[in-house]
Short mmCIF file of N, CA and C in Angstrom, two decimals:
data_model
loop_
_atom_site.label_atom_id
_atom_site.label_comp_id
_atom_site.label_asym_id
_atom_site.label_seq_id
_atom_site.Cartn_x
_atom_site.Cartn_y
_atom_site.Cartn_z
N MET A 759 39.89 -77.69 -97.03
CA MET A 759 39.59 -77.15 -98.34
C MET A 759 39.09 -75.71 -98.19
N ARG A 760 39.57 -74.86 -99.05
CA ARG A 760 39.17 -73.46 -99.00
C ARG A 760 37.76 -73.29 -99.54
N ASP A 761 37.18 -72.12 -99.28
CA ASP A 761 35.82 -71.92 -99.74
C ASP A 761 35.78 -71.26 -101.12
N LEU A 762 34.62 -71.28 -101.71
CA LEU A 762 34.40 -70.79 -103.06
C LEU A 762 34.83 -69.34 -103.23
N SER A 763 34.52 -68.50 -102.26
CA SER A 763 34.86 -67.08 -102.39
C SER A 763 36.38 -66.87 -102.51
N TYR A 764 37.17 -67.70 -101.83
CA TYR A 764 38.62 -67.62 -101.94
C TYR A 764 39.06 -67.92 -103.38
N TYR A 765 38.52 -68.99 -103.96
CA TYR A 765 38.89 -69.37 -105.32
C TYR A 765 38.44 -68.32 -106.34
N ILE A 766 37.26 -67.78 -106.14
CA ILE A 766 36.77 -66.74 -107.05
C ILE A 766 37.67 -65.51 -106.97
N ALA A 767 38.06 -65.14 -105.78
CA ALA A 767 38.98 -64.01 -105.63
C ALA A 767 40.28 -64.27 -106.37
N LYS A 768 40.74 -65.49 -106.32
CA LYS A 768 41.99 -65.85 -107.01
C LYS A 768 41.85 -65.77 -108.53
N ILE A 769 40.75 -66.28 -109.08
CA ILE A 769 40.64 -66.26 -110.54
C ILE A 769 40.27 -64.88 -111.09
N THR A 770 39.70 -64.05 -110.25
CA THR A 770 39.36 -62.69 -110.72
C THR A 770 40.48 -61.69 -110.49
N ASP A 771 41.55 -62.14 -109.85
CA ASP A 771 42.72 -61.28 -109.63
C ASP A 771 43.58 -61.31 -110.89
N PRO A 772 43.69 -60.17 -111.61
CA PRO A 772 44.47 -60.18 -112.86
C PRO A 772 45.97 -60.45 -112.65
N GLU A 773 46.44 -60.34 -111.43
CA GLU A 773 47.85 -60.60 -111.13
C GLU A 773 48.12 -62.04 -110.73
N GLU A 774 47.07 -62.82 -110.56
CA GLU A 774 47.22 -64.21 -110.11
C GLU A 774 47.84 -65.07 -111.22
N GLU A 775 48.96 -65.68 -110.91
CA GLU A 775 49.67 -66.49 -111.89
C GLU A 775 49.17 -67.94 -111.94
N GLU A 776 48.44 -68.35 -110.92
CA GLU A 776 47.93 -69.73 -110.85
C GLU A 776 46.42 -69.79 -111.07
N ALA A 777 45.90 -68.88 -111.88
CA ALA A 777 44.45 -68.79 -112.07
C ALA A 777 43.86 -70.09 -112.61
N TYR A 778 44.57 -70.78 -113.52
CA TYR A 778 44.06 -72.04 -114.05
C TYR A 778 43.88 -73.07 -112.94
N PHE A 779 44.83 -73.12 -112.03
CA PHE A 779 44.76 -74.04 -110.90
C PHE A 779 43.49 -73.77 -110.08
N TYR A 780 43.22 -72.50 -109.81
CA TYR A 780 42.04 -72.15 -108.99
C TYR A 780 40.74 -72.39 -109.75
N ALA A 781 40.75 -72.19 -111.07
CA ALA A 781 39.56 -72.51 -111.86
C ALA A 781 39.28 -74.01 -111.79
N ASP A 782 40.34 -74.80 -111.87
CA ASP A 782 40.16 -76.25 -111.76
C ASP A 782 39.65 -76.65 -110.38
N ARG A 783 40.10 -75.95 -109.35
CA ARG A 783 39.60 -76.23 -107.98
C ARG A 783 38.10 -75.93 -107.89
N ILE A 784 37.68 -74.85 -108.52
CA ILE A 784 36.24 -74.52 -108.52
C ILE A 784 35.48 -75.64 -109.23
N GLY A 785 36.02 -76.11 -110.33
CA GLY A 785 35.39 -77.22 -111.04
C GLY A 785 35.28 -78.46 -110.18
N GLN A 786 36.29 -78.71 -109.36
CA GLN A 786 36.27 -79.87 -108.47
C GLN A 786 35.23 -79.70 -107.36
N LEU A 787 35.04 -78.44 -106.93
CA LEU A 787 33.99 -78.21 -105.93
C LEU A 787 32.65 -78.67 -106.47
N GLY A 788 32.33 -78.18 -107.68
CA GLY A 788 31.14 -78.62 -108.37
C GLY A 788 29.82 -78.35 -107.67
N THR A 789 29.80 -77.44 -106.74
CA THR A 789 28.56 -77.15 -106.02
C THR A 789 27.63 -76.29 -106.88
N PRO A 790 26.34 -76.30 -106.56
CA PRO A 790 25.43 -75.41 -107.29
C PRO A 790 25.85 -73.94 -107.20
N GLU A 791 26.39 -73.54 -106.05
CA GLU A 791 26.85 -72.17 -105.88
C GLU A 791 28.05 -71.87 -106.80
N ALA A 792 28.93 -72.82 -106.93
CA ALA A 792 30.08 -72.66 -107.81
C ALA A 792 29.62 -72.55 -109.26
N LEU A 793 28.67 -73.39 -109.65
CA LEU A 793 28.13 -73.33 -111.00
C LEU A 793 27.50 -71.97 -111.27
N GLU A 794 26.70 -71.51 -110.36
CA GLU A 794 26.03 -70.22 -110.52
C GLU A 794 27.05 -69.08 -110.61
N ALA A 795 28.05 -69.11 -109.79
CA ALA A 795 29.08 -68.06 -109.81
C ALA A 795 29.85 -68.07 -111.13
N MET A 796 30.14 -69.25 -111.66
CA MET A 796 30.89 -69.34 -112.92
C MET A 796 30.03 -68.91 -114.11
N VAL A 797 28.75 -69.22 -114.07
CA VAL A 797 27.85 -68.75 -115.13
C VAL A 797 27.81 -67.22 -115.12
N GLU A 798 27.78 -66.63 -113.93
CA GLU A 798 27.83 -65.16 -113.84
C GLU A 798 29.11 -64.60 -114.45
N LEU A 799 30.23 -65.28 -114.23
CA LEU A 799 31.51 -64.82 -114.80
C LEU A 799 31.54 -64.96 -116.32
N LEU A 800 30.75 -65.87 -116.87
CA LEU A 800 30.67 -65.98 -118.32
C LEU A 800 30.16 -64.68 -118.94
N HIS A 801 29.38 -63.94 -118.17
CA HIS A 801 28.77 -62.70 -118.68
C HIS A 801 29.67 -61.49 -118.54
N GLN A 802 30.85 -61.67 -118.00
CA GLN A 802 31.80 -60.56 -117.87
C GLN A 802 32.41 -60.25 -119.23
N GLU A 803 32.88 -59.04 -119.40
CA GLU A 803 33.51 -58.63 -120.65
C GLU A 803 34.93 -59.18 -120.79
N ASP A 804 35.58 -59.47 -119.70
CA ASP A 804 36.96 -59.92 -119.69
C ASP A 804 37.06 -61.34 -120.26
N GLU A 805 37.75 -61.48 -121.40
CA GLU A 805 37.89 -62.78 -122.06
C GLU A 805 38.59 -63.81 -121.18
N ALA A 806 39.57 -63.37 -120.44
CA ALA A 806 40.30 -64.30 -119.57
C ALA A 806 39.37 -64.85 -118.49
N LEU A 807 38.54 -64.01 -117.92
CA LEU A 807 37.57 -64.48 -116.91
C LEU A 807 36.56 -65.43 -117.53
N GLN A 808 36.10 -65.11 -118.74
CA GLN A 808 35.16 -66.00 -119.41
C GLN A 808 35.79 -67.38 -119.60
N TYR A 809 37.03 -67.40 -120.03
CA TYR A 809 37.70 -68.68 -120.24
C TYR A 809 37.87 -69.45 -118.93
N LEU A 810 38.28 -68.75 -117.88
CA LEU A 810 38.47 -69.42 -116.59
C LEU A 810 37.14 -69.98 -116.07
N ALA A 811 36.07 -69.23 -116.25
CA ALA A 811 34.75 -69.70 -115.84
C ALA A 811 34.35 -70.93 -116.65
N ALA A 812 34.58 -70.88 -117.97
CA ALA A 812 34.25 -72.02 -118.82
C ALA A 812 35.08 -73.25 -118.43
N ARG A 813 36.32 -73.02 -118.12
CA ARG A 813 37.21 -74.11 -117.70
C ARG A 813 36.69 -74.74 -116.40
N ALA A 814 36.30 -73.91 -115.45
CA ALA A 814 35.76 -74.43 -114.18
C ALA A 814 34.48 -75.21 -114.43
N LEU A 815 33.60 -74.67 -115.26
CA LEU A 815 32.33 -75.33 -115.56
C LEU A 815 32.56 -76.67 -116.25
N SER A 816 33.53 -76.71 -117.12
CA SER A 816 33.85 -77.94 -117.84
C SER A 816 34.28 -79.06 -116.89
N GLY A 817 34.90 -78.68 -115.79
CA GLY A 817 35.37 -79.67 -114.82
C GLY A 817 34.34 -80.14 -113.83
N MET A 818 33.16 -79.57 -113.88
CA MET A 818 32.10 -79.97 -112.95
C MET A 818 31.33 -81.17 -113.48
N GLU A 819 30.99 -82.07 -112.59
CA GLU A 819 30.20 -83.24 -113.00
C GLU A 819 28.77 -82.86 -113.35
N GLU A 820 28.17 -82.02 -112.55
CA GLU A 820 26.78 -81.61 -112.76
C GLU A 820 26.77 -80.20 -113.38
N ASN A 821 27.06 -80.14 -114.68
CA ASN A 821 27.22 -78.83 -115.33
C ASN A 821 26.19 -78.56 -116.42
N ALA A 822 25.19 -79.39 -116.57
CA ALA A 822 24.23 -79.26 -117.66
C ALA A 822 23.58 -77.87 -117.70
N ALA A 823 23.31 -77.28 -116.54
CA ALA A 823 22.65 -75.97 -116.51
C ALA A 823 23.53 -74.86 -117.07
N ALA A 824 24.81 -75.11 -117.19
CA ALA A 824 25.73 -74.09 -117.70
C ALA A 824 25.95 -74.18 -119.20
N LEU A 825 25.49 -75.25 -119.83
CA LEU A 825 25.77 -75.43 -121.25
C LEU A 825 25.10 -74.36 -122.12
N GLU A 826 23.86 -74.04 -121.84
CA GLU A 826 23.16 -73.03 -122.66
C GLU A 826 23.85 -71.66 -122.58
N PRO A 827 24.18 -71.15 -121.39
CA PRO A 827 24.89 -69.85 -121.35
C PRO A 827 26.25 -69.90 -122.04
N LEU A 828 26.94 -71.02 -121.93
CA LEU A 828 28.24 -71.15 -122.59
C LEU A 828 28.06 -71.19 -124.11
N MET A 829 27.09 -71.94 -124.60
CA MET A 829 26.82 -71.98 -126.05
C MET A 829 26.44 -70.61 -126.57
N THR A 830 25.63 -69.88 -125.81
CA THR A 830 25.23 -68.53 -126.22
C THR A 830 26.46 -67.64 -126.37
N LEU A 831 27.37 -67.73 -125.43
CA LEU A 831 28.60 -66.95 -125.49
C LEU A 831 29.44 -67.36 -126.70
N ILE A 832 29.58 -68.65 -126.92
CA ILE A 832 30.38 -69.15 -128.04
C ILE A 832 29.80 -68.70 -129.38
N LEU A 833 28.48 -68.78 -129.51
CA LEU A 833 27.83 -68.50 -130.79
C LEU A 833 27.55 -67.02 -131.03
N ALA A 834 27.80 -66.17 -130.07
CA ALA A 834 27.58 -64.73 -130.26
C ALA A 834 28.49 -64.24 -131.38
N PRO A 835 27.94 -63.52 -132.35
CA PRO A 835 28.74 -63.06 -133.49
C PRO A 835 30.00 -62.28 -133.09
N GLU A 836 29.92 -61.52 -132.04
CA GLU A 836 31.08 -60.73 -131.62
C GLU A 836 32.22 -61.59 -131.07
N ASN A 837 31.93 -62.86 -130.78
CA ASN A 837 32.96 -63.76 -130.25
C ASN A 837 33.51 -64.71 -131.32
N ARG A 838 33.06 -64.56 -132.53
CA ARG A 838 33.41 -65.50 -133.60
C ARG A 838 34.92 -65.68 -133.75
N GLN A 839 35.66 -64.62 -133.66
CA GLN A 839 37.11 -64.71 -133.90
C GLN A 839 37.92 -65.03 -132.65
N ARG A 840 37.23 -65.23 -131.53
CA ARG A 840 37.97 -65.50 -130.29
C ARG A 840 37.32 -66.59 -129.44
N ASN A 841 36.56 -67.46 -130.06
CA ASN A 841 35.81 -68.43 -129.27
C ASN A 841 36.47 -69.79 -129.14
N GLY A 842 37.66 -69.97 -129.67
CA GLY A 842 38.33 -71.26 -129.62
C GLY A 842 38.55 -71.80 -128.22
N ALA A 843 38.99 -70.94 -127.33
CA ALA A 843 39.24 -71.39 -125.95
C ALA A 843 37.95 -71.79 -125.26
N LEU A 844 36.87 -71.10 -125.58
CA LEU A 844 35.58 -71.45 -124.99
C LEU A 844 35.07 -72.78 -125.54
N VAL A 845 35.27 -73.01 -126.82
CA VAL A 845 34.84 -74.27 -127.44
C VAL A 845 35.61 -75.44 -126.83
N GLU A 846 36.85 -75.21 -126.47
CA GLU A 846 37.65 -76.23 -125.81
C GLU A 846 36.96 -76.72 -124.54
N ALA A 847 36.30 -75.83 -123.83
CA ALA A 847 35.63 -76.19 -122.57
C ALA A 847 34.43 -77.10 -122.80
N LEU A 848 33.90 -77.15 -124.01
CA LEU A 848 32.75 -78.02 -124.29
C LEU A 848 33.08 -79.50 -124.09
N GLU A 849 34.36 -79.82 -124.05
CA GLU A 849 34.79 -81.20 -123.86
C GLU A 849 34.20 -81.80 -122.58
N GLY A 850 33.97 -80.98 -121.57
CA GLY A 850 33.46 -81.47 -120.30
C GLY A 850 31.94 -81.49 -120.21
N PHE A 851 31.25 -81.29 -121.32
CA PHE A 851 29.79 -81.23 -121.32
C PHE A 851 29.21 -82.36 -122.17
N ASP A 852 27.97 -82.69 -121.89
CA ASP A 852 27.22 -83.65 -122.71
C ASP A 852 26.64 -82.88 -123.89
N LEU A 853 27.19 -83.11 -125.07
CA LEU A 853 26.77 -82.39 -126.28
C LEU A 853 25.76 -83.16 -127.11
N SER A 854 25.27 -84.28 -126.61
CA SER A 854 24.44 -85.18 -127.41
C SER A 854 23.18 -84.52 -127.97
N GLU A 855 22.69 -83.50 -127.33
CA GLU A 855 21.48 -82.81 -127.79
C GLU A 855 21.80 -81.51 -128.54
N HIS A 856 23.06 -81.31 -128.88
CA HIS A 856 23.49 -80.02 -129.45
C HIS A 856 24.20 -80.16 -130.79
N PHE A 857 23.70 -81.06 -131.61
CA PHE A 857 24.28 -81.27 -132.93
C PHE A 857 24.30 -79.98 -133.75
N VAL A 858 23.18 -79.29 -133.79
CA VAL A 858 23.06 -78.09 -134.62
C VAL A 858 24.06 -77.02 -134.18
N GLU A 859 24.20 -76.82 -132.88
CA GLU A 859 25.14 -75.83 -132.38
C GLU A 859 26.58 -76.19 -132.73
N VAL A 860 26.90 -77.48 -132.64
CA VAL A 860 28.26 -77.91 -132.97
C VAL A 860 28.52 -77.72 -134.46
N VAL A 861 27.53 -77.98 -135.30
CA VAL A 861 27.66 -77.72 -136.74
C VAL A 861 27.91 -76.23 -136.96
N ARG A 862 27.16 -75.39 -136.29
CA ARG A 862 27.36 -73.93 -136.43
C ARG A 862 28.77 -73.52 -136.02
N ILE A 863 29.25 -74.07 -134.92
CA ILE A 863 30.61 -73.74 -134.49
C ILE A 863 31.61 -74.20 -135.54
N TYR A 864 31.41 -75.39 -136.08
CA TYR A 864 32.31 -75.90 -137.11
C TYR A 864 32.32 -74.97 -138.33
N LEU A 865 31.15 -74.58 -138.77
CA LEU A 865 31.07 -73.74 -139.98
C LEU A 865 31.56 -72.31 -139.75
N PHE A 866 31.19 -71.73 -138.63
CA PHE A 866 31.39 -70.29 -138.45
C PHE A 866 32.45 -69.91 -137.43
N GLY A 867 33.02 -70.87 -136.74
CA GLY A 867 34.01 -70.56 -135.71
C GLY A 867 35.37 -70.22 -136.30
N ASN A 868 36.23 -69.70 -135.45
CA ASN A 868 37.60 -69.44 -135.90
C ASN A 868 38.31 -70.78 -136.10
N PHE A 869 39.56 -70.75 -136.48
CA PHE A 869 40.27 -71.99 -136.83
C PHE A 869 40.23 -73.01 -135.69
N LYS A 870 40.60 -72.57 -134.49
CA LYS A 870 40.64 -73.50 -133.35
C LYS A 870 39.25 -74.03 -133.03
N ALA A 871 38.27 -73.14 -132.98
CA ALA A 871 36.90 -73.55 -132.66
C ALA A 871 36.38 -74.54 -133.70
N SER A 872 36.66 -74.27 -134.94
CA SER A 872 36.22 -75.13 -136.02
C SER A 872 36.84 -76.52 -135.92
N ARG A 873 38.12 -76.59 -135.64
CA ARG A 873 38.80 -77.88 -135.53
C ARG A 873 38.28 -78.68 -134.33
N LEU A 874 38.06 -77.99 -133.22
CA LEU A 874 37.51 -78.68 -132.05
C LEU A 874 36.09 -79.19 -132.33
N ALA A 875 35.28 -78.35 -132.98
CA ALA A 875 33.91 -78.75 -133.31
C ALA A 875 33.91 -79.96 -134.25
N LYS A 876 34.83 -79.99 -135.17
CA LYS A 876 34.92 -81.14 -136.09
C LYS A 876 35.20 -82.41 -135.29
N ASN A 877 36.07 -82.30 -134.32
CA ASN A 877 36.35 -83.44 -133.46
C ASN A 877 35.09 -83.88 -132.70
N TYR A 878 34.32 -82.91 -132.19
CA TYR A 878 33.07 -83.25 -131.50
C TYR A 878 32.09 -83.91 -132.47
N LEU A 879 32.03 -83.40 -133.71
CA LEU A 879 31.14 -84.02 -134.70
C LEU A 879 31.55 -85.46 -134.98
N ASP A 880 32.83 -85.71 -135.01
CA ASP A 880 33.33 -87.05 -135.32
C ASP A 880 33.15 -88.04 -134.17
N TYR A 881 33.20 -87.57 -132.93
CA TYR A 881 33.29 -88.49 -131.80
C TYR A 881 32.17 -88.38 -130.76
N THR A 882 31.16 -87.59 -131.03
CA THR A 882 30.05 -87.47 -130.09
C THR A 882 28.86 -88.25 -130.63
N ASP A 883 28.18 -88.97 -129.77
CA ASP A 883 26.94 -89.65 -130.14
C ASP A 883 25.80 -88.66 -129.94
N PHE A 884 25.35 -88.09 -131.04
CA PHE A 884 24.27 -87.10 -130.99
C PHE A 884 22.91 -87.77 -131.07
N SER A 885 21.94 -87.17 -130.41
CA SER A 885 20.54 -87.56 -130.58
C SER A 885 20.01 -86.70 -131.72
N ILE A 886 19.74 -87.33 -132.85
CA ILE A 886 19.38 -86.61 -134.07
C ILE A 886 17.91 -86.81 -134.39
N SER A 887 17.29 -85.73 -134.83
CA SER A 887 15.91 -85.79 -135.30
C SER A 887 15.86 -85.14 -136.69
N PRO A 888 14.82 -85.41 -137.46
CA PRO A 888 14.69 -84.75 -138.77
C PRO A 888 14.70 -83.21 -138.64
N ARG A 889 14.14 -82.71 -137.57
CA ARG A 889 14.13 -81.26 -137.35
C ARG A 889 15.56 -80.72 -137.18
N MET A 890 16.40 -81.45 -136.49
CA MET A 890 17.79 -81.03 -136.31
C MET A 890 18.53 -81.02 -137.65
N ILE A 891 18.25 -82.02 -138.47
CA ILE A 891 18.88 -82.08 -139.79
C ILE A 891 18.46 -80.86 -140.61
N LYS A 892 17.18 -80.54 -140.54
CA LYS A 892 16.67 -79.38 -141.28
C LYS A 892 17.36 -78.09 -140.82
N LYS A 893 17.54 -77.94 -139.50
CA LYS A 893 18.23 -76.76 -138.98
C LYS A 893 19.69 -76.73 -139.42
N ALA A 894 20.35 -77.87 -139.41
CA ALA A 894 21.74 -77.93 -139.85
C ALA A 894 21.85 -77.56 -141.33
N LYS A 895 20.90 -78.02 -142.14
CA LYS A 895 20.89 -77.66 -143.56
C LYS A 895 20.72 -76.15 -143.75
N LYS A 896 19.91 -75.56 -142.90
CA LYS A 896 19.70 -74.10 -142.97
C LYS A 896 21.01 -73.36 -142.69
N HIS A 897 21.75 -73.81 -141.69
CA HIS A 897 23.04 -73.18 -141.37
C HIS A 897 24.05 -73.42 -142.48
N LEU A 898 24.04 -74.61 -143.06
CA LEU A 898 24.93 -74.89 -144.19
C LEU A 898 24.61 -73.97 -145.36
N SER A 899 23.33 -73.79 -145.64
CA SER A 899 22.92 -72.90 -146.72
C SER A 899 23.40 -71.48 -146.47
N HIS A 900 23.24 -71.02 -145.25
CA HIS A 900 23.71 -69.68 -144.88
C HIS A 900 25.22 -69.59 -145.08
N PHE A 901 25.93 -70.62 -144.67
CA PHE A 901 27.39 -70.65 -144.83
C PHE A 901 27.76 -70.58 -146.32
N LEU A 902 27.08 -71.39 -147.13
CA LEU A 902 27.38 -71.43 -148.56
C LEU A 902 27.12 -70.07 -149.23
N ASN A 903 26.09 -69.39 -148.77
CA ASN A 903 25.74 -68.09 -149.36
C ASN A 903 26.63 -66.96 -148.88
N ASN A 904 27.35 -67.17 -147.79
CA ASN A 904 28.12 -66.07 -147.19
C ASN A 904 29.60 -66.37 -147.01
N SER A 905 30.08 -67.44 -147.60
CA SER A 905 31.49 -67.77 -147.43
C SER A 905 32.22 -67.70 -148.77
N ASN A 906 33.51 -67.72 -148.70
CA ASN A 906 34.36 -67.70 -149.87
C ASN A 906 34.72 -69.13 -150.23
N GLN A 907 33.95 -69.74 -151.11
CA GLN A 907 34.13 -71.15 -151.44
C GLN A 907 35.44 -71.44 -152.18
N THR A 908 36.15 -70.38 -152.58
CA THR A 908 37.44 -70.62 -153.23
C THR A 908 38.53 -70.93 -152.21
N LEU A 909 38.29 -70.63 -150.95
CA LEU A 909 39.24 -70.97 -149.89
C LEU A 909 39.10 -72.46 -149.57
N ALA A 910 40.20 -73.14 -149.58
CA ALA A 910 40.19 -74.60 -149.37
C ALA A 910 39.52 -74.99 -148.05
N ASP A 911 39.82 -74.25 -146.99
CA ASP A 911 39.26 -74.58 -145.68
C ASP A 911 37.74 -74.47 -145.68
N GLU A 912 37.22 -73.41 -146.29
CA GLU A 912 35.77 -73.22 -146.31
C GLU A 912 35.09 -74.24 -147.22
N ALA A 913 35.72 -74.58 -148.33
CA ALA A 913 35.18 -75.60 -149.22
C ALA A 913 35.16 -76.96 -148.52
N GLU A 914 36.21 -77.23 -147.75
CA GLU A 914 36.29 -78.49 -147.00
C GLU A 914 35.17 -78.55 -145.95
N LYS A 915 34.94 -77.46 -145.26
CA LYS A 915 33.86 -77.43 -144.26
C LYS A 915 32.51 -77.71 -144.92
N ALA A 916 32.25 -77.03 -146.03
CA ALA A 916 30.97 -77.21 -146.72
C ALA A 916 30.79 -78.66 -147.17
N ALA A 917 31.83 -79.24 -147.73
CA ALA A 917 31.75 -80.62 -148.19
C ALA A 917 31.55 -81.58 -147.02
N GLU A 918 32.24 -81.34 -145.93
CA GLU A 918 32.13 -82.21 -144.76
C GLU A 918 30.73 -82.18 -144.17
N VAL A 919 30.18 -80.98 -143.98
CA VAL A 919 28.84 -80.88 -143.40
C VAL A 919 27.80 -81.42 -144.37
N SER A 920 27.97 -81.20 -145.66
CA SER A 920 27.05 -81.77 -146.65
C SER A 920 27.04 -83.29 -146.56
N ALA A 921 28.22 -83.89 -146.41
CA ALA A 921 28.32 -85.34 -146.30
C ALA A 921 27.66 -85.85 -145.03
N ILE A 922 27.87 -85.15 -143.94
CA ILE A 922 27.24 -85.55 -142.66
C ILE A 922 25.73 -85.50 -142.78
N ILE A 923 25.22 -84.42 -143.34
CA ILE A 923 23.77 -84.25 -143.49
C ILE A 923 23.20 -85.33 -144.41
N ALA A 924 23.86 -85.60 -145.52
CA ALA A 924 23.40 -86.63 -146.46
C ALA A 924 23.35 -88.00 -145.78
N GLU A 925 24.37 -88.29 -145.00
CA GLU A 925 24.42 -89.57 -144.28
C GLU A 925 23.27 -89.68 -143.27
N LEU A 926 23.00 -88.59 -142.56
CA LEU A 926 21.91 -88.59 -141.58
C LEU A 926 20.56 -88.71 -142.27
N GLU A 927 20.39 -88.01 -143.37
CA GLU A 927 19.12 -88.10 -144.11
C GLU A 927 18.90 -89.53 -144.61
N ASP A 928 19.97 -90.18 -145.07
CA ASP A 928 19.86 -91.57 -145.52
C ASP A 928 19.43 -92.48 -144.37
N MET A 929 19.96 -92.24 -143.18
CA MET A 929 19.58 -93.05 -142.03
C MET A 929 18.10 -92.93 -141.73
N PHE A 930 17.55 -91.72 -141.85
CA PHE A 930 16.13 -91.53 -141.56
C PHE A 930 15.25 -92.10 -142.68
N ARG A 931 15.75 -92.11 -143.91
CA ARG A 931 14.99 -92.71 -145.02
C ARG A 931 14.90 -94.21 -144.85
N GLU A 932 15.96 -94.81 -144.30
CA GLU A 932 15.97 -96.26 -144.11
C GLU A 932 15.02 -96.71 -143.02
N ASP A 933 14.76 -95.82 -142.07
CA ASP A 933 13.87 -96.18 -140.94
C ASP A 933 12.45 -96.13 -141.37
#
């Protein structure tokens, strides 16, 4: 098996045609050094490198330490229109403690990011607290105040998140 530096050289080479393969190999390595190197690549300006790093991190078994930097990158306002590929990488992470962030991605992400986030909302078992519900309501309110509710997609998002929040609030009232 080749070493980490070889794989990093491959994914950082803009001429490399098999970059996805090497990103997956880094993910299979899954070492703390590989995780640290991929988190560093998340901070690069190059979108392709960010995606390859996210892809590698998604494939690691022990990747919890990388979730916060990846979420920060996804939720950065300057990435709003190009974060779909990064949101795709969330599939390999435990999102159970990140309900609010997934709601934000659903409401404010581009088309792909929003659709992926909706899937995570539908199929992830989140650990929910009243505080998380309150934060999600705050983001929904911001969305309602700053979106074009005449657009079907945005109206659908608002209705969907409102229904999710109402259902969660009912669950806490019953307890």
